[in-house]
């Protein structure tokens, strides 16, 4: 009997259905969908207007759908790097404290399941929702592009987009884990939501200013880069820019010796990945560390305050 | 020799510097309804959480049906149903869905879970509300759903933490009757914690009084009362028409009666409780008409107060 029903997946299933029915989630999805459609529409109209100048093989049209825009609406990658964290925080900020306050936490973990099932199912459930959402959004954009442009994407383009979508999920998962961590630390959902949002705001708005102030004194480009890359937003922006803009050859300053003799062409996927490798590992590590912290906190926390 | 289902030995639990449970020892036998009584903050919930392996003891061991709660919590949780004091359910789920979810966490397949959930909802009297969202339930209904939630795993032991909190008086009586019937019908061992003695005295086979993390006394209610108030006096009130001075004098001569006061047609007699039949006899012998004879027994309130005051005063 127990082989048939696996409690962990029952819990994950419940998490997913709870998220999907939640108004908070529905509103955010509507917001993301609207902005995406808006941004894609502007990009497509630009592409249409300039159709004559475009030759499909070399210009990575589909990647441009994700990165270009006129100035009315930001491009898709900016939108997602802005709204993604909000989505992650929204899915995570009351994961534990709401259940605790509702009185469902002690009831659920008094069932014959290991205690970590609870926190793991929270993570896996929300992550599944994020994956489905991000991928359906990304593929929707791709599909719209095919409908509109009429040229299928090249394999390289397609792979780049898939990898981009995977890392978007991981990036959102970082904020999800941050939200979950705060939901364990703080008893009130409002407090944990505000703290997670404060961190998000700090990194999106104030952190670059802070870096400018610090490096303004020493005026070192390297230092500025190193400091900037502490911010997960910056890491993600660089990572996605490299992935979706094959013509980018370096993320730092290049000396004249390095540029000398270089062929001004685009990089193959493998080279782009290599260029962004430190970012990939850093982002993965940040996400996993954040989950690790929330896991340990949850396992050590007393059920009762 | 009764089989003990729950055995607590020298249990100590510290929260930081605060000692919530202090060298606690007790046993609960199979099929018994045991009331763990104590004021708020006495360590009842803490003791319960360690029984379920949800909280690690600082010292001592807890065994549930022979399984160590700290090292084998899954085995303990498989046979134990727990109703927390602040029990709640997802607001946007129906009562039936909540029960099925719990059943599936216990490895019961969905089709079977739905069947037994429906049956249990009838048992606890929620069959009409089973498809309503639990957000619309009253506190009493939530509590009854909680009981069904505890029973759906077909437990051998049920632990109820403050189950009567927030229910109206009639609801409490119904709820406790339900617990007693279930325990007696299915032979389930029940541990009930409460700070309201009145309510639980009716259904508990034995009670333990927990104050400041220590078990001060244990036994059934009568034993506790006897132990405490054996030598203490009771007050007996007799409503008698045509009270005479002779009657009062006669009563005062009895060795077990210390004092007799008259208040209109009411005689207030202080003495040992064995003296009650004698009073009736005497009144009739002196041509008094006995309308009512009441005996104020030392009950739970007095027991409770005695211990709680003792707990506060002595240490």
Coordinates of C-alpha atoms in Angstrom, one line a residue:
Chain A
X1 CA 0.0 0.0 0.0
X2 CA 2.7 2.5 1.0
X3 CA 4.4 1.9 -2.3
X4 CA 1.5 3.3 -4.2
X5 CA 1.0 6.5 -2.2
X6 CA 4.2 8.5 -1.8
X7 CA 3.5 11.1 0.8
X8 CA 6.2 13.5 -0.4
X9 CA 4.6 13.8 -3.8
X10 CA 1.2 14.1 -2.3
X11 CA 2.6 17.1 -0.4
X12 CA 4.2 18.6 -3.5
X13 CA 0.9 18.2 -5.4
X14 CA -0.9 20.0 -2.7
X15 CA 1.6 22.8 -2.7
X16 CA 1.3 23.2 -6.5
X17 CA -2.5 23.3 -6.4
X18 CA -2.4 25.7 -3.5
X19 CA -0.2 28.1 -5.4
X20 CA -2.2 27.9 -8.6
X21 CA -5.4 28.7 -6.8
X22 CA -3.9 31.6 -4.9
X23 CA -5.0 35.0 -6.0
X24 CA -1.6 36.4 -5.2
X25 CA -0.1 34.1 -7.8
X26 CA -2.8 34.7 -10.3
X27 CA -2.3 38.4 -10.1
X28 CA 1.4 38.1 -10.6
X29 CA 1.0 35.8 -13.5
X30 CA -1.4 38.2 -15.1
X31 CA 1.0 41.0 -14.6
X32 CA 3.9 39.0 -16.1
X33 CA 1.8 37.8 -19.0
X34 CA 0.7 41.3 -19.8
X35 CA 4.1 42.9 -19.8
X36 CA 5.5 40.0 -21.8
X37 CA 2.9 40.3 -24.5
X38 CA 3.4 44.0 -24.6
X39 CA 7.2 43.7 -24.8
X40 CA 7.0 41.0 -27.5
X41 CA 4.5 43.0 -29.5
X42 CA 6.8 46.0 -29.7
X43 CA 9.8 43.8 -30.6
X44 CA 7.8 42.1 -33.3
X45 CA 6.7 45.4 -34.8
X46 CA 10.3 46.6 -34.9
X47 CA 11.3 43.4 -36.6
X48 CA 8.5 43.8 -39.1
X49 CA 9.3 47.4 -39.9
X50 CA 12.9 46.5 -40.6
X51 CA 12.3 43.2 -42.2
X52 CA 14.0 44.2 -45.4
X53 CA 17.4 44.7 -43.6
X54 CA 17.3 41.4 -41.8
X55 CA 18.9 38.2 -43.2
X56 CA 17.7 35.4 -41.0
X57 CA 20.8 33.2 -40.7
X58 CA 23.2 35.5 -39.0
X59 CA 21.2 37.9 -36.8
X60 CA 19.7 35.7 -34.2
X61 CA 16.2 37.1 -34.6
X62 CA 14.7 35.0 -31.8
X63 CA 17.3 36.0 -29.3
X64 CA 16.5 39.6 -30.2
X65 CA 12.9 39.0 -29.3
X66 CA 14.1 38.4 -25.8
X67 CA 16.7 41.2 -25.6
X68 CA 15.6 44.1 -27.8
X69 CA 12.8 46.7 -27.5
X70 CA 12.0 50.2 -28.4
X71 CA 12.0 52.5 -25.4
X72 CA 8.4 52.2 -24.5
X73 CA 8.6 48.8 -22.8
X74 CA 11.8 47.1 -21.5
X75 CA 12.8 43.9 -23.2
X76 CA 11.8 40.5 -22.0
X77 CA 15.0 39.7 -20.1
X78 CA 14.8 43.0 -18.2
X79 CA 11.2 42.3 -17.3
X80 CA 11.9 38.8 -16.1
X81 CA 14.9 39.9 -14.1
X82 CA 12.7 42.5 -12.5
X83 CA 9.4 40.5 -12.0
X84 CA 11.0 37.1 -11.5
X85 CA 12.3 37.9 -8.0
X86 CA 8.8 39.2 -7.1
X87 CA 7.3 35.9 -8.2
X88 CA 9.9 34.0 -6.2
X89 CA 9.3 36.0 -3.1
X90 CA 5.5 35.8 -3.5
X91 CA 5.7 32.0 -3.6
X92 CA 8.0 31.7 -0.7
X93 CA 7.5 34.5 1.9
X94 CA 4.7 32.8 3.9
X95 CA 5.7 29.2 3.2
X96 CA 6.3 28.2 6.8
X97 CA 5.0 31.0 9.0
X98 CA 1.5 31.0 7.5
X99 CA 1.2 27.3 8.1
X100 CA 2.5 27.8 11.6
X101 CA 0.0 30.5 12.3
X102 CA -2.9 28.6 10.8
X103 CA -2.1 25.6 12.9
X104 CA -1.5 23.3 10.0
X105 CA 2.2 22.9 10.5
X106 CA 2.1 20.8 13.7
X107 CA -0.8 18.8 12.3
X108 CA 1.1 17.9 9.1
X109 CA 4.4 17.0 10.6
X110 CA 2.8 14.9 13.3
X111 CA 1.9 12.6 10.4
X112 CA 4.3 9.7 9.7
X113 CA 6.5 11.7 7.4
X114 CA 10.1 12.9 8.0
X115 CA 10.2 16.5 9.1
X116 CA 12.2 17.6 6.0
X117 CA 9.4 16.5 3.7
X118 CA 7.7 19.7 4.7
X119 CA 10.4 22.1 3.7
X120 CA 11.4 20.1 0.7
X121 CA 7.8 19.9 -0.6
X122 CA 7.5 23.7 -0.2
X123 CA 10.6 24.1 -2.3
X124 CA 9.9 21.5 -4.9
X125 CA 6.2 22.6 -5.2
X126 CA 7.0 26.2 -5.8
X127 CA 9.9 25.4 -8.1
X128 CA 7.6 23.2 -10.2
X129 CA 5.2 26.1 -10.6
X130 CA 8.1 28.4 -11.5
X131 CA 9.4 26.0 -14.1
X132 CA 6.1 25.5 -15.7
X133 CA 5.4 29.3 -15.7
X134 CA 8.8 30.3 -17.1
X135 CA 8.9 27.7 -19.7
X136 CA 5.3 28.2 -20.9
X137 CA 6.1 31.9 -21.1
X138 CA 9.4 31.4 -23.0
X139 CA 7.9 28.9 -25.4
X140 CA 4.9 31.2 -25.9
X141 CA 7.3 34.0 -27.0
X142 CA 9.0 31.6 -29.3
X143 CA 5.8 30.4 -30.7
X144 CA 4.6 33.9 -31.3
X145 CA 7.8 34.6 -33.0
X146 CA 7.4 31.7 -35.4
X147 CA 3.9 32.8 -36.2
X148 CA 4.9 36.3 -36.8
X149 CA 8.3 35.9 -38.5
X150 CA 7.6 32.7 -40.2
X151 CA 11.2 31.4 -40.0
X152 CA 12.0 28.6 -37.6
X153 CA 14.7 29.3 -35.0
X154 CA 18.1 27.8 -35.5
X155 CA 19.2 25.0 -33.1
X156 CA 21.8 27.2 -31.5
X157 CA 19.2 29.9 -30.8
X158 CA 16.7 27.4 -29.4
X159 CA 19.3 25.9 -27.1
X160 CA 20.4 29.3 -25.9
X161 CA 16.8 30.2 -25.1
X162 CA 16.2 26.9 -23.3
X163 CA 19.4 27.4 -21.2
X164 CA 18.3 31.0 -20.6
X165 CA 14.9 29.8 -19.3
X166 CA 16.5 27.2 -17.0
X167 CA 18.7 29.9 -15.4
X168 CA 15.8 32.2 -15.1
X169 CA 14.1 29.4 -13.0
X170 CA 17.2 29.1 -10.9
X171 CA 17.4 32.8 -10.4
X172 CA 13.8 32.9 -9.3
X173 CA 14.4 29.9 -7.1
X174 CA 17.1 32.0 -5.3
X175 CA 14.5 34.5 -4.4
X176 CA 12.0 31.8 -3.5
X177 CA 14.5 30.3 -1.1
X178 CA 15.2 33.7 0.4
X179 CA 11.5 34.1 0.9
X180 CA 11.2 30.7 2.5
X181 CA 14.2 31.5 4.8
X182 CA 12.5 34.6 6.0
X183 CA 9.3 32.8 6.5
X184 CA 11.1 30.5 8.9
X185 CA 12.9 33.3 10.7
X186 CA 9.9 35.6 11.1
X187 CA 6.6 34.7 12.7
X188 CA 4.6 37.2 10.8
X189 CA 4.0 36.8 7.0
X190 CA 4.0 40.6 6.6
X191 CA 7.4 40.9 8.2
X192 CA 9.0 38.2 6.1
X193 CA 7.5 39.6 2.9
X194 CA 8.8 43.1 3.7
X195 CA 12.2 41.8 4.6
X196 CA 12.5 39.8 1.4
X197 CA 11.3 42.8 -0.7
X198 CA 13.7 45.1 1.1
X199 CA 16.6 42.8 0.0
X200 CA 15.3 42.7 -3.5
X201 CA 14.9 46.5 -3.6
X202 CA 18.3 47.0 -2.2
X203 CA 19.9 44.9 -4.9
X204 CA 17.9 46.2 -7.8
X205 CA 18.0 49.9 -6.9
X206 CA 20.5 50.8 -4.3
X207 CA 23.3 48.4 -4.7
X208 CA 24.6 49.8 -8.0
X209 CA 24.6 53.2 -6.4
X210 CA 26.6 51.9 -3.5
X211 CA 29.1 50.3 -5.7
X212 CA 29.5 53.6 -7.6
X213 CA 30.1 55.4 -4.4
X214 CA 32.7 53.0 -3.3
X215 CA 34.5 52.7 -6.6
X216 CA 34.2 56.4 -7.2
X217 CA 36.9 56.8 -4.7
X218 CA 39.3 54.1 -5.9
X219 CA 38.1 54.3 -9.6
X220 CA 39.1 50.7 -10.3
X221 CA 37.0 48.9 -12.9
X222 CA 37.9 45.5 -11.6
X223 CA 36.8 46.3 -8.1
X224 CA 33.6 47.7 -9.4
X225 CA 32.9 44.5 -11.2
X226 CA 33.7 42.3 -8.3
X227 CA 31.5 44.3 -6.0
X228 CA 28.7 44.4 -8.5
X229 CA 28.7 40.6 -9.0
X230 CA 27.9 40.1 -5.3
X231 CA 24.4 41.1 -6.3
X232 CA 22.4 38.2 -7.7
X233 CA 20.6 40.6 -10.1
X234 CA 23.8 41.7 -11.6
X235 CA 25.0 38.1 -12.0
X236 CA 21.8 37.1 -13.7
X237 CA 21.8 40.1 -16.0
X238 CA 25.3 39.4 -17.1
X239 CA 24.6 35.7 -17.5
X240 CA 21.5 36.3 -19.6
X241 CA 23.2 39.0 -21.7
X242 CA 26.0 36.6 -22.5
X243 CA 23.6 33.8 -23.3
X244 CA 21.3 35.8 -25.5
X245 CA 23.8 38.0 -27.2
X246 CA 26.3 35.8 -28.9
X247 CA 28.4 38.8 -30.0
X248 CA 29.5 39.6 -26.5
X249 CA 33.0 38.3 -26.1
X250 CA 34.0 39.4 -22.7
X251 CA 32.3 40.6 -19.5
X252 CA 35.3 42.6 -18.2
X253 CA 37.6 45.1 -19.8
X254 CA 39.7 43.8 -22.6
X255 CA 43.2 45.0 -23.2
X256 CA 44.3 46.0 -26.7
X257 CA 46.5 42.9 -26.9
X258 CA 43.5 40.7 -26.3
X259 CA 41.4 42.4 -28.9
X260 CA 44.2 42.4 -31.5
X261 CA 43.6 39.9 -34.2
X262 CA 40.2 38.9 -32.9
X263 CA 37.6 38.1 -35.6
X264 CA 34.5 40.3 -35.1
X265 CA 32.1 37.4 -35.2
X266 CA 29.6 35.8 -32.8
X267 CA 30.6 33.2 -30.2
X268 CA 29.4 29.6 -30.4
X269 CA 27.1 28.4 -27.6
X270 CA 29.9 26.5 -25.9
X271 CA 32.1 29.6 -25.7
X272 CA 29.3 31.8 -24.5
X273 CA 28.6 29.2 -21.7
X274 CA 32.3 29.2 -20.9
X275 CA 32.2 32.9 -20.6
X276 CA 29.3 32.8 -18.2
X277 CA 30.5 29.8 -16.3
X278 CA 31.5 31.6 -13.1
X279 CA 28.1 33.3 -13.1
X280 CA 26.3 30.0 -13.6
X281 CA 28.1 28.4 -10.7
X282 CA 27.7 31.4 -8.5
X283 CA 24.0 31.6 -9.1
X284 CA 23.5 27.9 -8.5
X285 CA 25.6 28.1 -5.4
X286 CA 23.7 31.1 -4.0
X287 CA 20.4 29.3 -4.6
X288 CA 21.6 26.1 -3.0
X289 CA 23.2 27.9 0.0
X290 CA 20.0 29.8 0.5
X291 CA 18.0 26.6 0.5
X292 CA 20.5 25.0 2.8
X293 CA 20.1 27.8 5.3
X294 CA 16.4 27.5 5.3
X295 CA 16.6 23.7 5.6
X296 CA 18.9 23.9 8.6
X297 CA 16.8 26.6 10.2
X298 CA 13.6 24.7 9.8
X299 CA 15.0 21.4 11.1
X300 CA 16.4 23.1 14.2
X301 CA 13.5 25.2 14.9
X302 CA 11.1 24.3 17.7
X303 CA 7.6 23.6 16.6
X304 CA 6.5 25.9 19.4
X305 CA 8.1 29.2 20.1
Chain B
X1 CA -0.7 -6.3 34.4
X2 CA -1.8 -3.6 32.1
X3 CA 0.3 -2.8 29.0
X4 CA 1.7 0.7 29.0
X5 CA 1.3 2.5 25.8
X6 CA 3.1 5.7 26.8
X7 CA 6.0 5.7 29.2
X8 CA 7.8 8.9 30.2
X9 CA 10.9 8.6 32.2
X10 CA 12.8 11.4 33.8
X11 CA 11.8 13.8 31.0
X12 CA 13.5 17.2 31.0
X13 CA 13.1 19.8 28.4
X14 CA 14.8 23.2 28.5
X15 CA 13.9 26.1 26.3
X16 CA 17.0 28.2 26.6
X17 CA 17.2 28.8 30.3
X18 CA 13.6 28.1 31.0
X19 CA 12.9 24.5 32.2
X20 CA 9.5 23.7 30.7
X21 CA 9.4 20.0 31.8
X22 CA 11.3 18.9 34.9
X23 CA 12.0 15.2 35.5
X24 CA 8.6 14.1 34.5
X25 CA 7.5 10.5 35.0
X26 CA 4.3 8.8 34.1
X27 CA 2.7 5.9 32.3
X28 CA -0.5 5.5 30.4
X29 CA -2.0 2.1 30.0
X30 CA -3.7 0.6 27.0
X31 CA -7.3 1.7 26.4
X32 CA -7.1 4.3 29.2
X33 CA -8.2 7.9 29.0
X34 CA -5.6 10.0 30.8
X35 CA -6.1 13.6 31.5
X36 CA -3.0 15.7 31.8
X37 CA -4.1 18.7 33.7
X38 CA -2.4 21.9 34.5
X39 CA -2.5 25.7 34.2
X40 CA -1.3 27.4 31.0
X41 CA 2.5 27.1 30.6
X42 CA 2.8 24.1 32.8
X43 CA 4.6 22.1 30.2
X44 CA 1.7 20.0 28.8
X45 CA 2.2 20.8 25.2
X46 CA 6.0 20.4 25.5
X47 CA 5.6 17.0 27.0
X48 CA 3.2 16.0 24.2
X49 CA 5.5 17.3 21.5
X50 CA 8.4 15.1 22.9
X51 CA 6.1 12.1 22.9
X52 CA 5.6 12.6 19.1
X53 CA 9.2 13.2 18.5
X54 CA 8.4 16.7 17.3
X55 CA 10.7 18.2 20.0
X56 CA 13.9 16.7 21.3
X57 CA 14.1 16.1 25.1
X58 CA 17.0 17.6 26.9
X59 CA 17.2 14.5 29.1
X60 CA 15.1 11.4 29.7
X61 CA 13.3 9.1 27.4
X62 CA 9.8 8.8 26.0
X63 CA 8.5 5.5 24.7
X64 CA 5.2 5.1 22.8
X65 CA 4.2 1.5 22.5
X66 CA 7.8 0.6 23.0
X67 CA 9.2 2.9 20.3
X68 CA 11.6 5.6 21.3
X69 CA 9.9 8.9 20.3
X70 CA 13.2 10.6 19.7
X71 CA 15.0 8.0 17.6
X72 CA 12.0 6.3 15.9
X73 CA 9.5 9.2 15.5
X74 CA 8.1 7.7 12.3
X75 CA 7.0 4.5 14.0
X76 CA 5.4 6.6 16.8
X77 CA 3.7 8.9 14.4
X78 CA 2.2 6.0 12.4
X79 CA 0.2 4.8 15.4
X80 CA -0.4 8.1 17.1
X81 CA -3.0 10.7 16.2
X82 CA -2.3 14.2 17.4
X83 CA -4.7 17.1 17.7
X84 CA -2.7 20.3 18.3
X85 CA -4.2 23.0 20.5
X86 CA -4.2 25.5 17.7
X87 CA -5.4 23.1 15.0
X88 CA -6.2 24.5 11.7
X89 CA -6.9 23.5 8.1
X90 CA -6.3 25.2 4.7
X91 CA -9.1 27.7 4.4
X92 CA -9.8 27.0 0.7
X93 CA -10.2 23.2 1.0
X94 CA -13.3 21.3 1.9
X95 CA -13.4 19.2 5.1
X96 CA -13.4 16.1 3.0
X97 CA -10.3 17.2 1.0
X98 CA -8.4 17.9 4.2
X99 CA -9.1 14.5 5.6
X100 CA -8.2 12.8 2.4
X101 CA -4.9 14.7 2.3
X102 CA -4.0 13.5 5.8
X103 CA -5.0 10.0 5.0
X104 CA -2.7 10.0 1.9
X105 CA 0.2 11.3 4.0
X106 CA -0.4 8.1 6.0
X107 CA 0.0 6.1 2.8
X108 CA -3.7 5.4 2.4
X109 CA -4.7 5.4 -1.3
X110 CA -7.2 8.1 -2.4
X111 CA -10.2 5.9 -3.1
X112 CA -10.0 4.2 0.3
X113 CA -9.2 7.5 1.9
X114 CA -12.4 9.1 0.5
X115 CA -14.5 6.2 1.8
X116 CA -13.2 6.3 5.4
X117 CA -13.2 10.1 5.4
X118 CA -16.9 10.2 4.6
X119 CA -17.6 7.6 7.3
X120 CA -15.6 9.6 9.9
X121 CA -17.4 12.9 8.9
X122 CA -20.6 11.2 9.8
X123 CA -19.2 10.0 13.1
X124 CA -18.2 13.5 14.1
X125 CA -21.4 15.0 12.8
X126 CA -20.0 17.0 9.9
X127 CA -21.5 15.1 7.0
X128 CA -23.5 18.2 5.9
X129 CA -20.5 20.4 5.9
X130 CA -18.1 18.0 4.2
X131 CA -18.1 19.8 0.9
X132 CA -17.9 23.3 2.4
X133 CA -14.5 25.0 2.6
X134 CA -13.0 24.8 6.1
X135 CA -12.7 28.6 6.1
X136 CA -16.5 28.7 6.7
X137 CA -16.3 26.3 9.7
X138 CA -16.9 27.4 13.3
X139 CA -14.4 26.7 15.9
X140 CA -16.4 23.7 17.2
X141 CA -16.6 22.3 13.7
X142 CA -12.9 22.7 13.2
X143 CA -12.3 20.9 16.4
X144 CA -14.5 18.0 15.3
X145 CA -12.8 18.0 11.9
X146 CA -9.6 17.8 13.8
X147 CA -10.8 14.8 15.6
X148 CA -11.8 13.1 12.4
X149 CA -8.3 14.1 11.0
X150 CA -6.7 12.3 14.0
X151 CA -8.9 9.2 13.6
X152 CA -8.4 8.8 9.8
X153 CA -5.1 7.0 10.2
X154 CA -6.8 4.5 12.5
X155 CA -4.5 5.3 15.4
X156 CA -3.9 3.2 18.5
X157 CA -3.1 6.3 20.6
X158 CA -4.8 9.6 20.4
X159 CA -3.2 12.7 21.9
X160 CA -5.5 15.7 22.2
X161 CA -4.0 19.0 23.3
X162 CA -6.6 21.3 24.8
X163 CA -9.4 19.8 22.7
X164 CA -12.1 21.8 24.3
X165 CA -10.6 25.3 23.8
X166 CA -13.0 27.7 22.1
X167 CA -16.0 25.4 21.9
X168 CA -19.3 26.4 23.6
X169 CA -20.4 24.4 26.6
X170 CA -22.8 22.1 24.9
X171 CA -20.3 21.5 22.1
X172 CA -17.8 20.5 24.8
X173 CA -20.1 17.9 26.3
X174 CA -20.8 16.4 22.9
X175 CA -17.2 16.5 21.9
X176 CA -16.0 14.8 25.1
X177 CA -18.7 12.1 24.8
X178 CA -17.6 11.4 21.3
X179 CA -14.0 11.0 22.5
X180 CA -15.1 8.6 25.3
X181 CA -17.3 6.5 23.0
X182 CA -14.6 6.2 20.4
X183 CA -12.0 5.3 23.0
X184 CA -14.3 2.6 24.6
X185 CA -15.5 1.2 21.2
X186 CA -12.1 0.9 19.6
X187 CA -9.9 0.5 22.6
X188 CA -7.9 3.6 21.7
X189 CA -5.6 5.0 24.4
X190 CA -6.3 8.7 24.8
X191 CA -4.1 11.4 26.3
X192 CA -6.0 14.6 26.9
X193 CA -4.4 17.8 28.1
X194 CA -6.5 20.6 29.5
X195 CA -6.5 23.4 32.0
X196 CA -10.2 23.0 32.6
X197 CA -10.8 20.2 35.1
X198 CA -14.5 20.3 35.1
X199 CA -14.8 19.3 31.5
X200 CA -12.4 16.5 31.5
X201 CA -13.2 14.9 34.9
X202 CA -16.2 13.2 33.4
X203 CA -14.4 11.2 30.8
X204 CA -10.9 10.6 32.3
X205 CA -10.0 7.3 33.9
X206 CA -7.0 8.9 35.5
X207 CA -5.6 12.3 35.7
X208 CA -2.1 13.7 36.3
X209 CA -1.7 17.2 37.6
X210 CA 1.2 19.0 36.0
X211 CA 2.5 22.3 37.5
X212 CA 5.7 24.0 36.5
X213 CA 6.8 20.9 34.5
X214 CA 6.4 18.6 37.5
X215 CA 3.8 16.0 38.0
X216 CA 2.3 16.8 41.4
X217 CA -0.3 14.1 41.7
X218 CA -1.8 11.3 39.8
X219 CA -4.7 8.9 40.1
X220 CA -8.4 8.9 39.5
X221 CA -10.4 11.9 40.7
X222 CA -11.8 10.1 43.8
X223 CA -8.4 8.9 44.8
X224 CA -7.0 12.4 44.5
X225 CA -9.9 13.8 46.6
X226 CA -9.6 11.1 49.2
X227 CA -5.8 11.6 49.5
X228 CA -6.2 15.2 49.9
X229 CA -9.3 15.8 51.9
X230 CA -9.6 12.7 54.0
X231 CA -9.2 14.6 57.2
X232 CA -10.7 17.7 56.0
X233 CA -14.2 18.6 56.9
X234 CA -17.2 18.9 54.6
X235 CA -20.1 21.3 54.9
X236 CA -23.5 19.7 55.0
X237 CA -26.6 21.9 54.5
X238 CA -30.0 20.7 55.7
X239 CA -33.2 22.5 55.0
X240 CA -35.5 21.6 57.9
X241 CA -38.9 23.1 58.9
X242 CA -39.5 23.4 62.7
X243 CA -35.9 23.5 63.9
X244 CA -35.7 23.1 67.6
X245 CA -32.9 24.0 70.1
X246 CA -32.9 20.3 71.1
X247 CA -32.2 19.2 67.6
X248 CA -29.2 21.5 67.4
X249 CA -27.9 20.4 70.8
X250 CA -28.3 16.8 69.9
X251 CA -26.4 17.3 66.6
X252 CA -23.6 19.2 68.4
X253 CA -23.1 16.2 70.7
X254 CA -22.1 14.0 67.8
X255 CA -18.4 13.4 67.8
X256 CA -18.1 13.9 64.0
X257 CA -19.8 17.2 64.0
X258 CA -17.9 20.2 64.9
X259 CA -20.3 23.0 64.5
X260 CA -23.9 23.7 63.7
X261 CA -25.3 27.0 62.6
X262 CA -28.8 28.1 61.9
X263 CA -29.8 30.4 59.2
X264 CA -33.6 30.6 59.0
X265 CA -34.7 27.1 58.2
X266 CA -31.3 26.1 57.1
X267 CA -28.8 24.2 59.2
X268 CA -25.2 24.5 58.3
X269 CA -23.2 21.7 59.7
X270 CA -19.5 21.3 59.6
X271 CA -18.1 17.9 60.1
X272 CA -16.9 14.7 58.5
X273 CA -18.7 13.5 55.4
X274 CA -19.7 10.2 57.0
X275 CA -22.0 12.0 59.2
X276 CA -24.6 12.8 56.6
X277 CA -27.0 9.8 57.2
X278 CA -26.8 10.5 60.9
X279 CA -28.0 14.0 60.4
X280 CA -31.0 12.8 58.4
X281 CA -31.9 10.3 61.1
X282 CA -31.5 12.8 63.9
X283 CA -33.7 15.4 62.2
X284 CA -36.5 12.9 61.8
X285 CA -36.2 11.6 65.3
X286 CA -36.8 15.2 66.6
X287 CA -39.9 15.6 64.5
X288 CA -38.2 17.9 62.0
X289 CA -39.3 17.8 58.4
X290 CA -36.2 17.3 56.2
X291 CA -36.8 19.1 52.9
X292 CA -33.3 18.9 51.5
X293 CA -29.9 17.7 52.5
X294 CA -26.9 18.6 50.5
X295 CA -23.4 17.7 51.0
X296 CA -20.7 19.9 49.5
X297 CA -17.9 17.6 48.4
X298 CA -14.5 18.7 47.7
X299 CA -14.3 18.4 44.0
X300 CA -12.0 19.2 41.2
X301 CA -12.0 22.9 41.9
X302 CA -10.7 22.3 45.3
X303 CA -8.2 19.7 44.1
X304 CA -7.0 22.0 41.4
X305 CA -6.8 25.0 43.6
X306 CA -5.0 23.0 46.3
X307 CA -2.3 21.9 43.9
X308 CA -2.0 25.1 41.9
X309 CA -1.7 27.1 45.0
X310 CA 0.7 24.6 46.5
X311 CA 2.7 24.7 43.3
X312 CA 2.9 28.4 43.5
X313 CA 3.3 28.8 47.2
X314 CA 5.9 26.1 48.1
X315 CA 8.5 26.5 45.4

